[in-house]
mmCIF file with all atom_site columns, C-alpha atoms in Angstrom:
data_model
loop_
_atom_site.group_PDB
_atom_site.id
_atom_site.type_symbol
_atom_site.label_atom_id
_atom_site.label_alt_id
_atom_site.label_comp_id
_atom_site.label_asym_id
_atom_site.label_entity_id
_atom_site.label_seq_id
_atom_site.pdbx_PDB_ins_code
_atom_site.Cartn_x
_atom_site.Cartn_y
_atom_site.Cartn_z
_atom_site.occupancy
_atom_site.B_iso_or_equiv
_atom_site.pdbx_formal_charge
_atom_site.auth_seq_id
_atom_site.auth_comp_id
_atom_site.auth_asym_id
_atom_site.auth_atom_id
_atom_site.pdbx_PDB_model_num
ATOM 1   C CA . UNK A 1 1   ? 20.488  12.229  -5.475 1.00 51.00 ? 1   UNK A CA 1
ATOM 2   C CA . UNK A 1 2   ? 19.936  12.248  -1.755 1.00 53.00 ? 2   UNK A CA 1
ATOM 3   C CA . UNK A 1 3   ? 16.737  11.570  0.111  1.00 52.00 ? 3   UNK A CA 1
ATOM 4   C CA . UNK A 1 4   ? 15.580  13.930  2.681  1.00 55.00 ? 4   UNK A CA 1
ATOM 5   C CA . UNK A 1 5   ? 13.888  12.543  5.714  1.00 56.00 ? 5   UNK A CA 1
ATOM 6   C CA . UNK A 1 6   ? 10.958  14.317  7.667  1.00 58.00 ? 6   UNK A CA 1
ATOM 7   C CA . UNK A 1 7   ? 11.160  12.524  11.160 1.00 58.00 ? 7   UNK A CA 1
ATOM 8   C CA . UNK A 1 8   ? 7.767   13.546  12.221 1.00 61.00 ? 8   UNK A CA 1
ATOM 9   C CA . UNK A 1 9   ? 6.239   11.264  8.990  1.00 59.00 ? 9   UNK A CA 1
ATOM 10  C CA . UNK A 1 10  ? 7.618   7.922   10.584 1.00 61.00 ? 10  UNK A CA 1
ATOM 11  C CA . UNK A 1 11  ? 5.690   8.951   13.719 1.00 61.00 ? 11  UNK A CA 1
ATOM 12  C CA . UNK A 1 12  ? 2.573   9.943   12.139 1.00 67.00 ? 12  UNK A CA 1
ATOM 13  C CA . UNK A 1 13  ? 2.282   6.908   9.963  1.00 64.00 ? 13  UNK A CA 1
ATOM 14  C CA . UNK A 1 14  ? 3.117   4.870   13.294 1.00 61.00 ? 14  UNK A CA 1
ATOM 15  C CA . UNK A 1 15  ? 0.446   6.769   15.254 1.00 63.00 ? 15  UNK A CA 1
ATOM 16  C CA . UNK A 1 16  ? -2.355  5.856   12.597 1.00 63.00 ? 16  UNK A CA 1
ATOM 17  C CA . UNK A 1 17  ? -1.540  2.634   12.492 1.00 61.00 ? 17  UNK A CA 1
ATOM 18  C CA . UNK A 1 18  ? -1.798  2.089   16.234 1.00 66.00 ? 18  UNK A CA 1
ATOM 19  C CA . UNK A 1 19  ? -5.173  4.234   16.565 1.00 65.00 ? 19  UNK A CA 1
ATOM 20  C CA . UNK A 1 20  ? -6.471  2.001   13.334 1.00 65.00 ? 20  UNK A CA 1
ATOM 21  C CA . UNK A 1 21  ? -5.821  -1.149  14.997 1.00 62.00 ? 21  UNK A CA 1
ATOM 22  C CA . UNK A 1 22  ? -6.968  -0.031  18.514 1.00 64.00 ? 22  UNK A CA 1
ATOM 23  C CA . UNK A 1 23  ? -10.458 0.707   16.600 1.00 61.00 ? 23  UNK A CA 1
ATOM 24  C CA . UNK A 1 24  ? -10.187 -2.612  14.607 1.00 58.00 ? 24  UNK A CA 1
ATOM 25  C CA . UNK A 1 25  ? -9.755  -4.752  17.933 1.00 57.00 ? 25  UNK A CA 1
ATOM 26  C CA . UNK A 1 26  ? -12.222 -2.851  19.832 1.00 52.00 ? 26  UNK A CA 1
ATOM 27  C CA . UNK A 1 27  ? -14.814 -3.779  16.991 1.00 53.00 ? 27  UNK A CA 1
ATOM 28  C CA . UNK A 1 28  ? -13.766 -7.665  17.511 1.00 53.00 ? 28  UNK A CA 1
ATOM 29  C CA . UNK A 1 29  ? -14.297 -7.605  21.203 1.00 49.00 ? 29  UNK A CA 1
ATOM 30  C CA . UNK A 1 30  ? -17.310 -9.634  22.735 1.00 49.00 ? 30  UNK A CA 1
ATOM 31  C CA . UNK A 1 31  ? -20.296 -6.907  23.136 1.00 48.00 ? 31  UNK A CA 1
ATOM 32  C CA . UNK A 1 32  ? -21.965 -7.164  26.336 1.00 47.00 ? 32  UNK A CA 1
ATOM 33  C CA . UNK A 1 33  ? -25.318 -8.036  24.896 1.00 56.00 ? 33  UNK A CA 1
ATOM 34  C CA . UNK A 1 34  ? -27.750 -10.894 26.346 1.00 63.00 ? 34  UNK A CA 1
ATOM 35  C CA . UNK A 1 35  ? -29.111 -11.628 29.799 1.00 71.00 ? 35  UNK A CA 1
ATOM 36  C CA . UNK A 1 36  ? -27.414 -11.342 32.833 1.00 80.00 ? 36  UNK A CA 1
ATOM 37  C CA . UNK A 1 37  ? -29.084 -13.768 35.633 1.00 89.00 ? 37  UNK A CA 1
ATOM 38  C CA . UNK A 1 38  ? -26.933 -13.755 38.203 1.00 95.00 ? 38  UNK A CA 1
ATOM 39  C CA . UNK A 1 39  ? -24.589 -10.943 39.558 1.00 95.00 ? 39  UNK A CA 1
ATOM 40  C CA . UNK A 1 40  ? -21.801 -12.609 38.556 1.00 95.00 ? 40  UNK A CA 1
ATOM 41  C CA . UNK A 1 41  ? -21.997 -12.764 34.994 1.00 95.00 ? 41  UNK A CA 1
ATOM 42  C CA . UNK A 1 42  ? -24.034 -8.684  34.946 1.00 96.00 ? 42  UNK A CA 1
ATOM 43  C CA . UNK A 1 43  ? -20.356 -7.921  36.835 1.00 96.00 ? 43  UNK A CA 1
ATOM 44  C CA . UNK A 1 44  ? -18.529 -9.559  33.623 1.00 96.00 ? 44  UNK A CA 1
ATOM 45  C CA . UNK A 1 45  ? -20.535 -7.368  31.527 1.00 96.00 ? 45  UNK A CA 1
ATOM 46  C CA . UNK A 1 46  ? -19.691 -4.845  33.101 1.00 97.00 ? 46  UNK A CA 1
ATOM 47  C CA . UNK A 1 47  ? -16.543 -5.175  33.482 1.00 97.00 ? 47  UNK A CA 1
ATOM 48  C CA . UNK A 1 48  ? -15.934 -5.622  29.551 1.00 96.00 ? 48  UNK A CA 1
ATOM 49  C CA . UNK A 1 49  ? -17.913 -2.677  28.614 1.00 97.00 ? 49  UNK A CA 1
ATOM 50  C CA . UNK A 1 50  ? -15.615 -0.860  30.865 1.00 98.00 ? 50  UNK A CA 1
ATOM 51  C CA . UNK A 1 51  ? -12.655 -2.138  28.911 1.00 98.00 ? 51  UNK A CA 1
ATOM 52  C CA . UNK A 1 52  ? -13.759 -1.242  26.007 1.00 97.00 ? 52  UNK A CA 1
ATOM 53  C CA . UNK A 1 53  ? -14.735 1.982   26.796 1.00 98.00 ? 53  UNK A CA 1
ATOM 54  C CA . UNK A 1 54  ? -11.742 2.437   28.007 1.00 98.00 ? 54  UNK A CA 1
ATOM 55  C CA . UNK A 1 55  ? -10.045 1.729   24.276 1.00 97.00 ? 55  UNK A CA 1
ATOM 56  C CA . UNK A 1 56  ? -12.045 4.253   23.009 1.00 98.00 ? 56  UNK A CA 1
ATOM 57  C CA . UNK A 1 57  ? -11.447 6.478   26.022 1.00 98.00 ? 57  UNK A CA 1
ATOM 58  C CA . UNK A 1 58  ? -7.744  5.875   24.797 1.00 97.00 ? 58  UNK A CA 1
ATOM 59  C CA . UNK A 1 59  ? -8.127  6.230   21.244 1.00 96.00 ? 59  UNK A CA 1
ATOM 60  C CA . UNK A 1 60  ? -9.211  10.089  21.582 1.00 97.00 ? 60  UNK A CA 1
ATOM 61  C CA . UNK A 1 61  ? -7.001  10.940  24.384 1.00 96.00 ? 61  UNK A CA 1
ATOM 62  C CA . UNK A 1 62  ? -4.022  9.846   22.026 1.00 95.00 ? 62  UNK A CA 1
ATOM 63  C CA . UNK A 1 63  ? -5.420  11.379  18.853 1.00 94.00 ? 63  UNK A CA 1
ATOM 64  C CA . UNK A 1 64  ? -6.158  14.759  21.020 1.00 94.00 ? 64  UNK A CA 1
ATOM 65  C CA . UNK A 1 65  ? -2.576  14.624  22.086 1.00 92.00 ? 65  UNK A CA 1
ATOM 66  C CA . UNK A 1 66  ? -0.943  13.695  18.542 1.00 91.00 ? 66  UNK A CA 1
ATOM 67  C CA . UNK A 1 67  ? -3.398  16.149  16.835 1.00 88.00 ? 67  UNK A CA 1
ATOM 68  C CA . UNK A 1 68  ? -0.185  18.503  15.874 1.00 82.00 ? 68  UNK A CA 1
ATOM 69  C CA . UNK A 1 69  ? 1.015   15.663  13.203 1.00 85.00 ? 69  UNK A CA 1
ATOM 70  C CA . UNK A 1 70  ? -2.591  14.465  11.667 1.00 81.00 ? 70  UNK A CA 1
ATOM 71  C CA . UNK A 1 71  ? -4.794  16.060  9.738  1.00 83.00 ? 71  UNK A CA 1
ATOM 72  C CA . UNK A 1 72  ? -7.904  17.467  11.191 1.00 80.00 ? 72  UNK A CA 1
ATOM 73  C CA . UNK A 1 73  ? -10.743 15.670  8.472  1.00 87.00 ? 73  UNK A CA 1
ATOM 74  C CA . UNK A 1 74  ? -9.070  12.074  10.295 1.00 88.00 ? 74  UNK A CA 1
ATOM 75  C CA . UNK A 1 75  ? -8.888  13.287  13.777 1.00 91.00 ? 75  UNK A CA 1
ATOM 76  C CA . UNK A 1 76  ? -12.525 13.823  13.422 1.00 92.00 ? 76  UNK A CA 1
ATOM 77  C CA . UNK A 1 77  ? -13.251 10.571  12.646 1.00 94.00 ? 77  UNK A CA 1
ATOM 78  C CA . UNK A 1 78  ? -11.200 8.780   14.663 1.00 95.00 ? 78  UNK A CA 1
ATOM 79  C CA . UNK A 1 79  ? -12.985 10.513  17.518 1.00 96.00 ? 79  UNK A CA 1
ATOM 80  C CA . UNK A 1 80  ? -16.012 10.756  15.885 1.00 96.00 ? 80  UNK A CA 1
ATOM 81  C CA . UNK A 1 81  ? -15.951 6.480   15.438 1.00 97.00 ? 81  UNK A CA 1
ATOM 82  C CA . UNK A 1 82  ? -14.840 6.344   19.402 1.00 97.00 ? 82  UNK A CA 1
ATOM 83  C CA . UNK A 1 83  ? -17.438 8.529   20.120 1.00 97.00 ? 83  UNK A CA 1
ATOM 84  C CA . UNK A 1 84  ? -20.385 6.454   18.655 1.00 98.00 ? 84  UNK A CA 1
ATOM 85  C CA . UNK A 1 85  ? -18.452 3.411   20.323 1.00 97.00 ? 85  UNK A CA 1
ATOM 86  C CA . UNK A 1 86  ? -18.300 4.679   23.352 1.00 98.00 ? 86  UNK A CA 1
ATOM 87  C CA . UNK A 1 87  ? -22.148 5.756   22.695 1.00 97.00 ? 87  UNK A CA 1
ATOM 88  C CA . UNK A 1 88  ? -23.115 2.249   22.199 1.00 97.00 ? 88  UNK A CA 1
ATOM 89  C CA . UNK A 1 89  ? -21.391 0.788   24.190 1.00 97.00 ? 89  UNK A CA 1
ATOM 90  C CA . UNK A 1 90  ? -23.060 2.387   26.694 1.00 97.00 ? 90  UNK A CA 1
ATOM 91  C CA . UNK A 1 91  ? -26.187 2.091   25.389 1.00 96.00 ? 91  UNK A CA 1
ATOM 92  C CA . UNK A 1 92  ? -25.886 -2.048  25.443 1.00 95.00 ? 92  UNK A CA 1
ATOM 93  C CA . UNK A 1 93  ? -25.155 -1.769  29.108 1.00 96.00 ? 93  UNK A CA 1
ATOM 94  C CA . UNK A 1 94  ? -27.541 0.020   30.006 1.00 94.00 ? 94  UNK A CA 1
ATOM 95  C CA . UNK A 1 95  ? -30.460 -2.395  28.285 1.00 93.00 ? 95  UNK A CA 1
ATOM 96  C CA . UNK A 1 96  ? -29.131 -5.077  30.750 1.00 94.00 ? 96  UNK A CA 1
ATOM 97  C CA . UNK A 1 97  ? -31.813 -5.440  33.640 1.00 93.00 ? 97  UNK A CA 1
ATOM 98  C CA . UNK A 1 98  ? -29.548 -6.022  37.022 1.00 95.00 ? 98  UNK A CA 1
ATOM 99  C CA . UNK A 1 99  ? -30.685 -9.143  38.760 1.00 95.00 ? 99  UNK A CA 1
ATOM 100 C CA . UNK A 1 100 ? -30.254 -7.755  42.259 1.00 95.00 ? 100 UNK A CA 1
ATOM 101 C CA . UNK A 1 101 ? -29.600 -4.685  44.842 1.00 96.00 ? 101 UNK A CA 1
ATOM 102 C CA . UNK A 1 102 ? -25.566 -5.197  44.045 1.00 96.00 ? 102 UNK A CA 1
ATOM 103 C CA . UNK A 1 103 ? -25.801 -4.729  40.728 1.00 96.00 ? 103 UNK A CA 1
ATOM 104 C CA . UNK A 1 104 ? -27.784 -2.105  40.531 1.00 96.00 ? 104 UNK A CA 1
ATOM 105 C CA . UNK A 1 105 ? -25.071 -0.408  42.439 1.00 97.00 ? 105 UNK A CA 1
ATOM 106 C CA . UNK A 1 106 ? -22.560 -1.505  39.927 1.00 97.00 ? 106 UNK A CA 1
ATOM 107 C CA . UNK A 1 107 ? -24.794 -0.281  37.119 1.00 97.00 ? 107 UNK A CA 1
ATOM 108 C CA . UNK A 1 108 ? -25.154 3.007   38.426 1.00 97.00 ? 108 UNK A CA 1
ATOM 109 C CA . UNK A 1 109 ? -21.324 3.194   39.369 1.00 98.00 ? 109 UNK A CA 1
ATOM 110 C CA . UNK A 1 110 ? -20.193 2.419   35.573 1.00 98.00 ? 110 UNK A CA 1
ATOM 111 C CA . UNK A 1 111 ? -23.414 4.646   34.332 1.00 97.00 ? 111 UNK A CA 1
ATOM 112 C CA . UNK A 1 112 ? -21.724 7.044   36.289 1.00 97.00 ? 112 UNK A CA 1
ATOM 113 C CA . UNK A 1 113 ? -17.880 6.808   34.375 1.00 98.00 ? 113 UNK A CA 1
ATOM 114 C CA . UNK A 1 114 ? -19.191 6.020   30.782 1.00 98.00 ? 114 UNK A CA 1
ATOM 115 C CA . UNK A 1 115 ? -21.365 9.441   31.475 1.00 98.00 ? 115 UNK A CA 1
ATOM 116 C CA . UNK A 1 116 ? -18.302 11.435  31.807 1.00 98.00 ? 116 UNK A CA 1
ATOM 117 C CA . UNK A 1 117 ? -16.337 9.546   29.636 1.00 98.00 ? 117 UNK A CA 1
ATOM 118 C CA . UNK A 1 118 ? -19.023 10.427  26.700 1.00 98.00 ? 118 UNK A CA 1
ATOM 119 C CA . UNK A 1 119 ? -19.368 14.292  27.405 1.00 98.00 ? 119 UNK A CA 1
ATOM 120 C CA . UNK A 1 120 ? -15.675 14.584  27.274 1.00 98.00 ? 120 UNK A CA 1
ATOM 121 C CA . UNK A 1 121 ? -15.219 12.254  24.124 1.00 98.00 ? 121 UNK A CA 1
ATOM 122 C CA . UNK A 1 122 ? -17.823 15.252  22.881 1.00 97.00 ? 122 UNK A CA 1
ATOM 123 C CA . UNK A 1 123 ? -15.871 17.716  23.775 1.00 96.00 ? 123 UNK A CA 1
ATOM 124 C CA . UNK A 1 124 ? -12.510 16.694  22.511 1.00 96.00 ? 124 UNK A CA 1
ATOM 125 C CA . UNK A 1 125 ? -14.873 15.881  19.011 1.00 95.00 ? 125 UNK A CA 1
ATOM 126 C CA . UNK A 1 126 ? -16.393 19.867  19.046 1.00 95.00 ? 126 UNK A CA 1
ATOM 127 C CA . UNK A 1 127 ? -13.149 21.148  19.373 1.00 94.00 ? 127 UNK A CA 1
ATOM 128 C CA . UNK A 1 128 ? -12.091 19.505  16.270 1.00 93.00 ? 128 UNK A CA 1
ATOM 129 C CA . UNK A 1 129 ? -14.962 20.387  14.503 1.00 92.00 ? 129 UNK A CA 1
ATOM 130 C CA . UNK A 1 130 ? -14.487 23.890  15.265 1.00 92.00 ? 130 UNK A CA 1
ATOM 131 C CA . UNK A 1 131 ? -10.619 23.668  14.297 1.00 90.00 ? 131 UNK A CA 1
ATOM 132 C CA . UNK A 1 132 ? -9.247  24.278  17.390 1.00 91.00 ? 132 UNK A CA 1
ATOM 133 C CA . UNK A 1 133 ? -6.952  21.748  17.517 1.00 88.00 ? 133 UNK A CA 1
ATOM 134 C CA . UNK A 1 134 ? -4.169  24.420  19.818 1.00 88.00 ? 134 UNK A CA 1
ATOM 135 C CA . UNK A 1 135 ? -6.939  23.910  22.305 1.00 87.00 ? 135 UNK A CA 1
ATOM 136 C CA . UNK A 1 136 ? -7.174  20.057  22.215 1.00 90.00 ? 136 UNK A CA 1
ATOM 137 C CA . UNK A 1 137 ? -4.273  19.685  24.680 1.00 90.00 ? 137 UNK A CA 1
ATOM 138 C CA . UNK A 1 138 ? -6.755  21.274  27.439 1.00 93.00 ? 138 UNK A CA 1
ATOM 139 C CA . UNK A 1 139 ? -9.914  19.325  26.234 1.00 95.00 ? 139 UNK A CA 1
ATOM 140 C CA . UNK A 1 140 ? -8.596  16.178  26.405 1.00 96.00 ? 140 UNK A CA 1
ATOM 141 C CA . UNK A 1 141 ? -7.050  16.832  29.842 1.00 97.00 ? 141 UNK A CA 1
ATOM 142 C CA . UNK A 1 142 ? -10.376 14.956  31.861 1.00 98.00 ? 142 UNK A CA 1
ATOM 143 C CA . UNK A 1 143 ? -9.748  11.844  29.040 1.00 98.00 ? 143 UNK A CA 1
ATOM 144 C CA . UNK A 1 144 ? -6.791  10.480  31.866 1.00 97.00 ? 144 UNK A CA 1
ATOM 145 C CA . UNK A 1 145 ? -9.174  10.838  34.827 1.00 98.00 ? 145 UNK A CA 1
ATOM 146 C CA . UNK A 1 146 ? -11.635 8.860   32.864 1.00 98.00 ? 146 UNK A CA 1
ATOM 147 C CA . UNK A 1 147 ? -9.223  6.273   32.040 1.00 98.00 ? 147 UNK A CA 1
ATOM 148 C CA . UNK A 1 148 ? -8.307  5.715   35.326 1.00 98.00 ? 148 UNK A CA 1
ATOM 149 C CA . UNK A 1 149 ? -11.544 5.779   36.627 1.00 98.00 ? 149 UNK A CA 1
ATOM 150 C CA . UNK A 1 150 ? -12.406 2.854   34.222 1.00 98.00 ? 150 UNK A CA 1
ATOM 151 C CA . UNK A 1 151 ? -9.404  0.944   34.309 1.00 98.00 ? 151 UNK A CA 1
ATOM 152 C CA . UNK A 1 152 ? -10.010 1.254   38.745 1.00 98.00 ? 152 UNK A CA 1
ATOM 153 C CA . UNK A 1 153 ? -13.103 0.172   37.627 1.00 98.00 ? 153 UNK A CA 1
ATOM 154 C CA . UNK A 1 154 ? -12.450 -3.118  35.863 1.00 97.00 ? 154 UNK A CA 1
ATOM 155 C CA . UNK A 1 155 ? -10.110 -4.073  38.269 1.00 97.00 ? 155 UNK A CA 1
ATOM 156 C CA . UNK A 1 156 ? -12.347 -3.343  41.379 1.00 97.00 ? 156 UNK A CA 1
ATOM 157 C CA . UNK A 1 157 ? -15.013 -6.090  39.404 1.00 95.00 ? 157 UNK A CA 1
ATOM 158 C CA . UNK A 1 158 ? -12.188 -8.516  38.268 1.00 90.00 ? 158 UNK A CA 1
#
């Protein structure tokens, strides 16, 4: 009796194991919650919001771009789950009060990203919803700009 193999199985079951543990670790990551006195430690919180955003940012652009091998009931939450991240995580930030001019400017700046970030998470999410997952390609194409913008973003406050 001989086995068949379906090559695009191994990749799927690889894919949702890498998107489950990206969600996993981004769950375990210090939340940016508590009082930021000086600039220095708002621009840490900052900072790690942004890199976590920028998991979740991750997580949908990869699910968007895989969405040909899963099924669309777990694409939706997958980017449902990274939406509501993404959601709270800017939520958290923005309770911080900046201590000063500089990070208010800092605050708006990553306001600014997470903003974008969110209404394109949204739009990658609708899409699914809608099962139009031929069109996910193109709605996920502003996901790499957002990445960049908050990986530039963590770096420029490292």
């Amino acid at each position: 009796m001989s086995v068949s193999r379906r090559p695009g199985v191994g990749l799927t079951t690889l894919l949702l194991l890498f998107v489950s543990l990206t969600i996993l670790a981004t769950r375990c990551l210090p939340h940016p919650v508590g009082a930021a006195r000086t600039f220095g430690k708002y621009e840490e919180k900052a900072r790690s919001t942004a890199d976590a955003a920028l998991s979740e940012v991750a997580t949908v652009d990869l699910a968007a771009h895989n969405a040909h091998r899963s099924f669309g009931p777990y694409l939706s939450t997958v980017i449902s789950d990274a939406e509501e991240a993404l959601s709270g995580l800017q939520g958290t930030f923005d309770s911080l009060q900046p201590p000063d001019e500089r990070a208010d400017a800092v605050q708006e700046d990553l306001d600014g990203v997470l903003s974008d970030a969110l209404e394109h998470v949204r739009s990658v999410r609708t899409a699914v919803r809608r099962g139009e997952l031929d069109a996910l390609d193109h709605e996920a194409e502003p996901l790499a700009d957002d990445a960049d913008r908050l990986q530039s973003f963590s770096v420029e406050h490292a």
